[in-house]
mmCIF file with all atom_site columns, C-alpha atoms in Angstrom:
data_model
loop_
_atom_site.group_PDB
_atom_site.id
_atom_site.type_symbol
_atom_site.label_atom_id
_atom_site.label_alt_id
_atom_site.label_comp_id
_atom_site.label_asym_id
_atom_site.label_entity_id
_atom_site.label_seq_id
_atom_site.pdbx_PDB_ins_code
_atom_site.Cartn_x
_atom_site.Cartn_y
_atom_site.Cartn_z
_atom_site.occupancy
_atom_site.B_iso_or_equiv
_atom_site.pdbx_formal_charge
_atom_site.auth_seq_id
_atom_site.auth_comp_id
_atom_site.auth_asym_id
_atom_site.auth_atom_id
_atom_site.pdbx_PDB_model_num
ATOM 1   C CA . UNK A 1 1   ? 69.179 88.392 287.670 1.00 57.00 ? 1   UNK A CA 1
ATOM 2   C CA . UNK A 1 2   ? 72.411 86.836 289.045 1.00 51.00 ? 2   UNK A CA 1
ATOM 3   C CA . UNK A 1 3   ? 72.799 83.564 290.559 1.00 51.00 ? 3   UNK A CA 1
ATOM 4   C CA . UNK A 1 4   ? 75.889 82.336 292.587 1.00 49.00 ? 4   UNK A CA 1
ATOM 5   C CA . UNK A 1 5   ? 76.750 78.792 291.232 1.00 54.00 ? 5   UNK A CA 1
ATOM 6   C CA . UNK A 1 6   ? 79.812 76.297 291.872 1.00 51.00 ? 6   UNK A CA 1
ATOM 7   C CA . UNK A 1 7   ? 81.964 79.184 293.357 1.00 52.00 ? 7   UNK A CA 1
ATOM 8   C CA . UNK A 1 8   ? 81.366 81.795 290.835 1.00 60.00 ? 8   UNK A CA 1
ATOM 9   C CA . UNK A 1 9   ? 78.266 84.333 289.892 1.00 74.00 ? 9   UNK A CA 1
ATOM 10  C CA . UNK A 1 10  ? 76.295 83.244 286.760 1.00 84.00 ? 10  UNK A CA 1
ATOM 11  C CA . UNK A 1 11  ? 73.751 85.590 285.232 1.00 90.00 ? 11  UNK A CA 1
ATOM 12  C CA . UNK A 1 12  ? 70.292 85.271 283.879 1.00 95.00 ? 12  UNK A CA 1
ATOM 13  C CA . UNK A 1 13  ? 68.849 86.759 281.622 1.00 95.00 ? 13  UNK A CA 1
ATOM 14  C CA . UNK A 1 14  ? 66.312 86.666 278.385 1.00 95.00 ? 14  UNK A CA 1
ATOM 15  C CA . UNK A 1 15  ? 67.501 84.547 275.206 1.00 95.00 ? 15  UNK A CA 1
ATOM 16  C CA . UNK A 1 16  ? 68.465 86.940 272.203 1.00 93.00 ? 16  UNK A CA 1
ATOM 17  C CA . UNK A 1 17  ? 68.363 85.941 268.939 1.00 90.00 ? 17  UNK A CA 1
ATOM 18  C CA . UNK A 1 18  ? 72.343 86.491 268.532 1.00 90.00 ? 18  UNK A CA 1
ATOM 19  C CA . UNK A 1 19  ? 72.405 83.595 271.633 1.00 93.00 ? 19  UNK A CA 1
ATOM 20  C CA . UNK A 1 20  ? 71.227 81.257 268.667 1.00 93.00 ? 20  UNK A CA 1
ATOM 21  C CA . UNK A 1 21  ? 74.419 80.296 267.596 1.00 92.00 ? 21  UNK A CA 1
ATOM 22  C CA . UNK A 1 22  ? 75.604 79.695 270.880 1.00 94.00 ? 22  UNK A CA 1
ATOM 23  C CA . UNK A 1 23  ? 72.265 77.705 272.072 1.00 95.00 ? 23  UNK A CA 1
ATOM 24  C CA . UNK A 1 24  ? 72.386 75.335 268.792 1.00 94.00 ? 24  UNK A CA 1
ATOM 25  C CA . UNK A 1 25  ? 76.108 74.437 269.670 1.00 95.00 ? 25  UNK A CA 1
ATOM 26  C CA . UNK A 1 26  ? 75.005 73.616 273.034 1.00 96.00 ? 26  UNK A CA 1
ATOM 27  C CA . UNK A 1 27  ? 71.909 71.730 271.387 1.00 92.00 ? 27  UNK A CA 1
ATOM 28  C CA . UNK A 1 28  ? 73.833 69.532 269.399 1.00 93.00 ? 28  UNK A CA 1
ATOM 29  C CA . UNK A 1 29  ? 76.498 68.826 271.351 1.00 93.00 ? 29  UNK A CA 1
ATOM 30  C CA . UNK A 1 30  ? 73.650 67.721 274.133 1.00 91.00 ? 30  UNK A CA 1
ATOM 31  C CA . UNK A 1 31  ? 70.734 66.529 272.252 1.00 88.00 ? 31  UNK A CA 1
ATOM 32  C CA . UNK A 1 32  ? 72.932 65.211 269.039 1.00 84.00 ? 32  UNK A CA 1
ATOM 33  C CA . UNK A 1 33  ? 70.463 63.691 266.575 1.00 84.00 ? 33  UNK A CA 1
ATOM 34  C CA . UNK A 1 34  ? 67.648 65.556 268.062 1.00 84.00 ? 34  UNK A CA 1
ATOM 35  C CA . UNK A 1 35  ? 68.733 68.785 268.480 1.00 88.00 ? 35  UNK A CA 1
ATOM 36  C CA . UNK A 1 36  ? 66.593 71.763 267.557 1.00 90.00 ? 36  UNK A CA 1
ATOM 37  C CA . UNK A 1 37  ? 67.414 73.342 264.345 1.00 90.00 ? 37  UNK A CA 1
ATOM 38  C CA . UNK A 1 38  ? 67.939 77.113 263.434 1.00 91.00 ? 38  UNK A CA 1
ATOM 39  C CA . UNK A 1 39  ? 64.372 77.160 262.474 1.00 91.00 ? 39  UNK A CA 1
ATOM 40  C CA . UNK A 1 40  ? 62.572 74.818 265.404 1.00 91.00 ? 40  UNK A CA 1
ATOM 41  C CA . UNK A 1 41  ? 64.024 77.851 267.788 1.00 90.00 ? 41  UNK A CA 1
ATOM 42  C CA . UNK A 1 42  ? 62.771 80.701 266.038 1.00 91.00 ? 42  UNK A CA 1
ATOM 43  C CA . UNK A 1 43  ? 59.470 79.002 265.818 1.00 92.00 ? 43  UNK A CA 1
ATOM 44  C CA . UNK A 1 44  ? 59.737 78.258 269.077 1.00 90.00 ? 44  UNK A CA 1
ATOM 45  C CA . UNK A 1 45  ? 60.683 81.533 270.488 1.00 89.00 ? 45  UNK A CA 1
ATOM 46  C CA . UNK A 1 46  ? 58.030 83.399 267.697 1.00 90.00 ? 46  UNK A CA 1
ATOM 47  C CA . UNK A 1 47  ? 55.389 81.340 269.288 1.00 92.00 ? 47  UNK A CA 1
ATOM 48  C CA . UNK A 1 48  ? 52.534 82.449 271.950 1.00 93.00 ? 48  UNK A CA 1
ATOM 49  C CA . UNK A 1 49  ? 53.513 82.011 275.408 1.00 95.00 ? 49  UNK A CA 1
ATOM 50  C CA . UNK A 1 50  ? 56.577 81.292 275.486 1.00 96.00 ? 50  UNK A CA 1
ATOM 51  C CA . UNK A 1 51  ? 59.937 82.364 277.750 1.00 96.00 ? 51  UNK A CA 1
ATOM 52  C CA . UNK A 1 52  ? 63.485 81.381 277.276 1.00 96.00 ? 52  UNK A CA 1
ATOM 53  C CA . UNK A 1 53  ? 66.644 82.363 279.211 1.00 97.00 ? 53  UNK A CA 1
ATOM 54  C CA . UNK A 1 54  ? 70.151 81.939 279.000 1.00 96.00 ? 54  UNK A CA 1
ATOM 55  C CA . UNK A 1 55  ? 72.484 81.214 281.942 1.00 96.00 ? 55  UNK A CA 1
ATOM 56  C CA . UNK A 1 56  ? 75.958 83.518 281.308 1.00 93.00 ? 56  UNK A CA 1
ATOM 57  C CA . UNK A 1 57  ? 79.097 82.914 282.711 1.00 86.00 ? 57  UNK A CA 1
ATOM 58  C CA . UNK A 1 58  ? 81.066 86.265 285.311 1.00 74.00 ? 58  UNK A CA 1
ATOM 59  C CA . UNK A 1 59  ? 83.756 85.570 282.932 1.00 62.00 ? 59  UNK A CA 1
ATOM 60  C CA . UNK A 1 60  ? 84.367 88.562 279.972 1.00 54.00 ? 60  UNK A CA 1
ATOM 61  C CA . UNK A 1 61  ? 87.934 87.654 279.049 1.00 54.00 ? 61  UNK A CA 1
ATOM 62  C CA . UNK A 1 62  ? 87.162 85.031 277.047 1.00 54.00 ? 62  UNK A CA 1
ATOM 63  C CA . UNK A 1 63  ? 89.004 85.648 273.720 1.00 53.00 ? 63  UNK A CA 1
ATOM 64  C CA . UNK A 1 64  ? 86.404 83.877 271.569 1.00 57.00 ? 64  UNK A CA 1
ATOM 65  C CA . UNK A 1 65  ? 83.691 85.968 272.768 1.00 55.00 ? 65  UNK A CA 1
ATOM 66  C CA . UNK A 1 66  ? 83.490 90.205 271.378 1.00 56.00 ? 66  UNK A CA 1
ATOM 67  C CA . UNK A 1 67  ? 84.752 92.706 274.304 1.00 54.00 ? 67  UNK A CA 1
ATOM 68  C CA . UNK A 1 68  ? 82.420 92.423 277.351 1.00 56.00 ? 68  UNK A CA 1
ATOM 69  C CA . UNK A 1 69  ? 80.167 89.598 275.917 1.00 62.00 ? 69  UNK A CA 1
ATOM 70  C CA . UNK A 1 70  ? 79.607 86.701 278.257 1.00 75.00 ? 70  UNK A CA 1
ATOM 71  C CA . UNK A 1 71  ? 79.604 82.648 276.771 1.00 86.00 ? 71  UNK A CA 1
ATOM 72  C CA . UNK A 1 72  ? 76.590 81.031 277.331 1.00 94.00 ? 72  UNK A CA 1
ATOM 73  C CA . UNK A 1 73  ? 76.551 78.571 279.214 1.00 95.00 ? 73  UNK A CA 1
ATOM 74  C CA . UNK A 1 74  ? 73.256 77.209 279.596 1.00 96.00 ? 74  UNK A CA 1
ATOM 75  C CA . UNK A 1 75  ? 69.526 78.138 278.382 1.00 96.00 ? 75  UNK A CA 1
ATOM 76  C CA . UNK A 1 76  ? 66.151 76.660 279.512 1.00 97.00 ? 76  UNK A CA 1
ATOM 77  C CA . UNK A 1 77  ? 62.588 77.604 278.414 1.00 96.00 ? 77  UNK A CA 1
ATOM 78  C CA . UNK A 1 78  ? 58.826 76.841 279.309 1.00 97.00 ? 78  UNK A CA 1
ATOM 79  C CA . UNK A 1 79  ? 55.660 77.178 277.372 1.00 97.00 ? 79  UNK A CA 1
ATOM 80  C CA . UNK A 1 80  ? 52.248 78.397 279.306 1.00 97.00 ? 80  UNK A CA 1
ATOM 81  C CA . UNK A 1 81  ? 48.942 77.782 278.004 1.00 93.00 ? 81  UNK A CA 1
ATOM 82  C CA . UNK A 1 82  ? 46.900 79.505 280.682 1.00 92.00 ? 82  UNK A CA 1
ATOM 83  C CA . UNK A 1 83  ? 46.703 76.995 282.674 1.00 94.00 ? 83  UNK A CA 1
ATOM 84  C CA . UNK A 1 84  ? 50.328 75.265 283.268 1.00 96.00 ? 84  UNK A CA 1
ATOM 85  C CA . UNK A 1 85  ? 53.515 75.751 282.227 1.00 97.00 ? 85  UNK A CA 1
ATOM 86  C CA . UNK A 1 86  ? 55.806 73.469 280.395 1.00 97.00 ? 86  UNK A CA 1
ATOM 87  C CA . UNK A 1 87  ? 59.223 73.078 280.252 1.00 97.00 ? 87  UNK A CA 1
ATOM 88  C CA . UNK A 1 88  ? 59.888 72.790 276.516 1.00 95.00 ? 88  UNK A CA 1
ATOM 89  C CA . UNK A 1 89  ? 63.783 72.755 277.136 1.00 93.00 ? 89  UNK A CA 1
ATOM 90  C CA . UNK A 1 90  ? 66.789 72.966 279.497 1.00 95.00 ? 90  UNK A CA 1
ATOM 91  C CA . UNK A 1 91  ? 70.565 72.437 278.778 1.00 94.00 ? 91  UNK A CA 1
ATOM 92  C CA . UNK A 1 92  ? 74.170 72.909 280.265 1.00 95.00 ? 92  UNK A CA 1
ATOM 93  C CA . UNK A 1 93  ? 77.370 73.098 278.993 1.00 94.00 ? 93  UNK A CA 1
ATOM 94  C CA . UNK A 1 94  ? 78.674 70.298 279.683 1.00 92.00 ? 94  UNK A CA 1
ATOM 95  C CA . UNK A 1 95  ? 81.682 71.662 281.530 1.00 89.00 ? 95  UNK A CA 1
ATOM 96  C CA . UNK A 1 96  ? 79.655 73.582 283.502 1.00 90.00 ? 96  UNK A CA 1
ATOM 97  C CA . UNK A 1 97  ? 77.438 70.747 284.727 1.00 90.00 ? 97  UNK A CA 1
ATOM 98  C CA . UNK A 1 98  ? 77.311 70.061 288.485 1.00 89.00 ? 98  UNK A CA 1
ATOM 99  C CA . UNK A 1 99  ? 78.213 73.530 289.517 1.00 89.00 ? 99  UNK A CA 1
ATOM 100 C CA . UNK A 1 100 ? 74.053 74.542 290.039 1.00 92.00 ? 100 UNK A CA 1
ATOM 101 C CA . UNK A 1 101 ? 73.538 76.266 286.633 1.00 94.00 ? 101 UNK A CA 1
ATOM 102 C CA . UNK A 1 102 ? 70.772 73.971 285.933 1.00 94.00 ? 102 UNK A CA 1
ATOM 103 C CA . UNK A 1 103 ? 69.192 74.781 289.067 1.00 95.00 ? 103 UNK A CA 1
ATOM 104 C CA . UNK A 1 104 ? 69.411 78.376 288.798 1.00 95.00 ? 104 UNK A CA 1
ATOM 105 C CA . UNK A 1 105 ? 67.470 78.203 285.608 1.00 96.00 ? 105 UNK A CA 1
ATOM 106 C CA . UNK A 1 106 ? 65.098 75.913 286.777 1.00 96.00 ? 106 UNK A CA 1
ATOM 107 C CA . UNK A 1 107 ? 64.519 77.899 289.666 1.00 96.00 ? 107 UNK A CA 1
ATOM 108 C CA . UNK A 1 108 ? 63.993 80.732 287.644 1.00 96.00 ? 108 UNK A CA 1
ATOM 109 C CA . UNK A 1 109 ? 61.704 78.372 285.276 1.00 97.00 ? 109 UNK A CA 1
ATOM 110 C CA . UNK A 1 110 ? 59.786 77.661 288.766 1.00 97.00 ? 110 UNK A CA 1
ATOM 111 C CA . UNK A 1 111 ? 59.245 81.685 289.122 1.00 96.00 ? 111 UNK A CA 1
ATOM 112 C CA . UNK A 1 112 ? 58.172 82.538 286.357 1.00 97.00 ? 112 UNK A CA 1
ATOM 113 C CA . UNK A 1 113 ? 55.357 80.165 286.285 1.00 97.00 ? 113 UNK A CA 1
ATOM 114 C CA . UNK A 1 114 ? 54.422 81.167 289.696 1.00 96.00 ? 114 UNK A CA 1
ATOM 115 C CA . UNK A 1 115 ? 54.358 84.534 288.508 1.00 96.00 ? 115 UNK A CA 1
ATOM 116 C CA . UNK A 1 116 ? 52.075 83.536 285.272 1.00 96.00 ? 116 UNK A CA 1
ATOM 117 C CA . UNK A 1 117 ? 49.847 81.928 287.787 1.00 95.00 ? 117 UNK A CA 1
ATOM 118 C CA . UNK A 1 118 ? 50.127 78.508 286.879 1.00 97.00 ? 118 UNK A CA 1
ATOM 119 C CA . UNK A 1 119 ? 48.772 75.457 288.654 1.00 96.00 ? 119 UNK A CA 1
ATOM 120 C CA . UNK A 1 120 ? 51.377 73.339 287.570 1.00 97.00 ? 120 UNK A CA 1
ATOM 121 C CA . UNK A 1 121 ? 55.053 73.159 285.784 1.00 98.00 ? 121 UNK A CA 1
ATOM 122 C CA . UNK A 1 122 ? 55.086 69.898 283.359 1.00 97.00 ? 122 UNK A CA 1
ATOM 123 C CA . UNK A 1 123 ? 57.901 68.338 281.753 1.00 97.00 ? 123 UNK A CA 1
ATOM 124 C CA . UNK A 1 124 ? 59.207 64.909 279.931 1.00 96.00 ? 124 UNK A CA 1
ATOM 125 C CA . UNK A 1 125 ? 62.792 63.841 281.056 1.00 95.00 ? 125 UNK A CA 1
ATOM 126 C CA . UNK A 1 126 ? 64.886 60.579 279.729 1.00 92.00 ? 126 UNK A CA 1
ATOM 127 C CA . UNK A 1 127 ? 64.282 57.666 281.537 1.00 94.00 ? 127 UNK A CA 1
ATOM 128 C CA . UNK A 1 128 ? 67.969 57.031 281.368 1.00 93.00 ? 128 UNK A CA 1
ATOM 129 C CA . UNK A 1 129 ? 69.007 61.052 282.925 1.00 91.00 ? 129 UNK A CA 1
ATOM 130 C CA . UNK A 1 130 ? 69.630 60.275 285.983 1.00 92.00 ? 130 UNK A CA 1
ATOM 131 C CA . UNK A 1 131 ? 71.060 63.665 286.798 1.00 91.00 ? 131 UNK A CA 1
ATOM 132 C CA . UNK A 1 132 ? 68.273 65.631 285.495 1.00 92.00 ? 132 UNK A CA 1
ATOM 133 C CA . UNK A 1 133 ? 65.794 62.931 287.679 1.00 95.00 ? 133 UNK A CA 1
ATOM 134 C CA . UNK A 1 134 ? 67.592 64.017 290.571 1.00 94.00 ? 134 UNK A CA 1
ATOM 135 C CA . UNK A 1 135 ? 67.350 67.462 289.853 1.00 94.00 ? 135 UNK A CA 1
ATOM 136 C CA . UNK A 1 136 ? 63.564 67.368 289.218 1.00 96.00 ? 136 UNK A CA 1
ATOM 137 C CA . UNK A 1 137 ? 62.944 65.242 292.234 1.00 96.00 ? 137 UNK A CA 1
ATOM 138 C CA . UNK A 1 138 ? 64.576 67.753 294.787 1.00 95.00 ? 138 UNK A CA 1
ATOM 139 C CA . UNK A 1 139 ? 62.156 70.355 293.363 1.00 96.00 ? 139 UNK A CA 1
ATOM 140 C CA . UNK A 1 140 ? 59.404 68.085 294.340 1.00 96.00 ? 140 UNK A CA 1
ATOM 141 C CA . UNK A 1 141 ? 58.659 66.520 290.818 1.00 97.00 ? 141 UNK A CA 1
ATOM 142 C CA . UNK A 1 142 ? 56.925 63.448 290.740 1.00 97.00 ? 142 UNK A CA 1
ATOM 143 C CA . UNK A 1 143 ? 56.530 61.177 287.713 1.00 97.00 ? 143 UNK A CA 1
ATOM 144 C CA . UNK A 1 144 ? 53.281 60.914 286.677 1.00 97.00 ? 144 UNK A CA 1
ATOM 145 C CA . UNK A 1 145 ? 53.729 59.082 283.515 1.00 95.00 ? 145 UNK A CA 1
ATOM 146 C CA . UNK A 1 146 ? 55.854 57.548 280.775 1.00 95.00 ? 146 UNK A CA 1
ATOM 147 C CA . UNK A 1 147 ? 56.004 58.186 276.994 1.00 93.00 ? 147 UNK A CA 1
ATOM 148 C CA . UNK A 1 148 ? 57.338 55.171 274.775 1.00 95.00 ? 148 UNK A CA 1
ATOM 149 C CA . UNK A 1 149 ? 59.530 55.915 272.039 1.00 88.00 ? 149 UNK A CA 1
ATOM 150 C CA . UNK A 1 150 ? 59.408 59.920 272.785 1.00 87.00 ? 150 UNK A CA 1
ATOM 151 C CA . UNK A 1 151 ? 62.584 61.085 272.166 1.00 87.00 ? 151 UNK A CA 1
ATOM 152 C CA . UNK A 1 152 ? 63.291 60.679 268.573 1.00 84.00 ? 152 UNK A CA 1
ATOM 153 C CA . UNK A 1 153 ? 65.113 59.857 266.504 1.00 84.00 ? 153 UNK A CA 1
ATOM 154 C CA . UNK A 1 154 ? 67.296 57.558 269.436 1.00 84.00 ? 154 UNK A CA 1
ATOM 155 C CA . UNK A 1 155 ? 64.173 56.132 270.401 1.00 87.00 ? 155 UNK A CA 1
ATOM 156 C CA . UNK A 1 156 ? 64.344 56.484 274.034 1.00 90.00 ? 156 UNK A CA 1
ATOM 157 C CA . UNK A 1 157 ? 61.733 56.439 276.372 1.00 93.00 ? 157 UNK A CA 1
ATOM 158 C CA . UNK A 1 158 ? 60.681 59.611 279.122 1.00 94.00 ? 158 UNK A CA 1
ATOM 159 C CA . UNK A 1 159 ? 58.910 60.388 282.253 1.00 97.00 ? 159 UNK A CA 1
ATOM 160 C CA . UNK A 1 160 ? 56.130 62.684 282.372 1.00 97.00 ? 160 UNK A CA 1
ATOM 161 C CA . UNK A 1 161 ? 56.963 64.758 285.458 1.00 97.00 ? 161 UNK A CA 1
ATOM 162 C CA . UNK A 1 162 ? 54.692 67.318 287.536 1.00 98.00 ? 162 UNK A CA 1
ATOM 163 C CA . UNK A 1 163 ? 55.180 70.038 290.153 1.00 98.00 ? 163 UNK A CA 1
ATOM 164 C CA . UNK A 1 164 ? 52.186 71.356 291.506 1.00 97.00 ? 164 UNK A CA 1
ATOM 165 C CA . UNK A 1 165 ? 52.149 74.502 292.519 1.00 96.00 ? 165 UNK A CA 1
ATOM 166 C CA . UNK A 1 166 ? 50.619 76.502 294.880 1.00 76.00 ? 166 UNK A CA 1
ATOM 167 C CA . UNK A 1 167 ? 50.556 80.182 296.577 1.00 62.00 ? 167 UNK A CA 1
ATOM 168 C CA . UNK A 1 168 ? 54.428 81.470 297.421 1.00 51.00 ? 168 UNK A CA 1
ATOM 169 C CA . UNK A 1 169 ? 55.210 79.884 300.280 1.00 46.00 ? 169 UNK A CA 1
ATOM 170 C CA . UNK A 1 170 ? 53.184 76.824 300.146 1.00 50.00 ? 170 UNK A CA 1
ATOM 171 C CA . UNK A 1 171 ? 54.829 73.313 299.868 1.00 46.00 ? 171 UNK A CA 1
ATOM 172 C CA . UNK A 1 172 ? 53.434 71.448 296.722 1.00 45.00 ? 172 UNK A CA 1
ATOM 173 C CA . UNK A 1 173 ? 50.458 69.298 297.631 1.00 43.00 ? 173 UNK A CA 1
#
């Protein structure tokens, strides 16, 4: 699926595990101390119910990259149980931030747990990410909670959030 962001055409589509490299860069350089490891994302992606996708830039030339391969520029993921889904993970490049990439994959994070059926899309956010709160908020998140200490090892604090869902076409409740 292909999403026009900031100007330019970004495509979605399934993580791959030769995006792991790629997705761990992005980890660390986002998430620093608690970034996933190697191992936390191919138990993550090994386990039940679970759907990641990347977010690729329209660009090919990129000399880094092998002929035709597109860089990575963002990933996101969610976990359903049966009942709702939750969003385990989302990140952006940082120089692609504020260009819609993280509301492409949301969106598509959105669909797919329509499309599982799910009564509700979960998530814990930073108390301090503004950006992201803004993000979730136009979506129609509210906070329904907060976690002390949840973010480990910085020790930072997050906000349950919840969008309820209903039938396609029918505003949260």
């Amino acid at each position: 699926m292909a999403a026009t962001v900031g100007g330019g055409e970004v495509r979605l589509r399934d993580l791959r595990h030769d995006d792991f490299d790629r997705v761990l860069e992005l980890e660390r350089l986002l998430f620093g101390a608690g970034a996933w490891t190697y191992g936390m994302l191919a138990d993550e992606l090994a386990a039940l119910g679970r759907w990641y996708v990347v977010a690729e830039a329209d660009r090919t030339d990129d000399p880094t990259l092998a002929p035709g391969r597109r860089r990575v520029v963002g990933y996101a993921g969610l976990w359903f149980d049966g009942d709702v889904t939750q969003v385990m993970t989302i990140g952006v490049d940082p120089g692609w931030q504020r260009h819609g990439i993280g509301r492409a994959l949301m969106e598509a994070l959105v669909a797919r747990s329509r499309a599982l059926g799910a009564a509700a899309v979960l998530l814990e956010v930073r108390v301090d990410n503004a950006p992201a709160l803004t993000m979730y908020e136009a979506f129609g998140f509210e906070r329904i909670g907060l976690r002390k200490r949840y973010y480990q090892p910085e020790d930072k604090d997050a906000y349950t959030m919840r969008l309820l869902l209903g039938p396609v076409g029918e505003a949260p409740a």
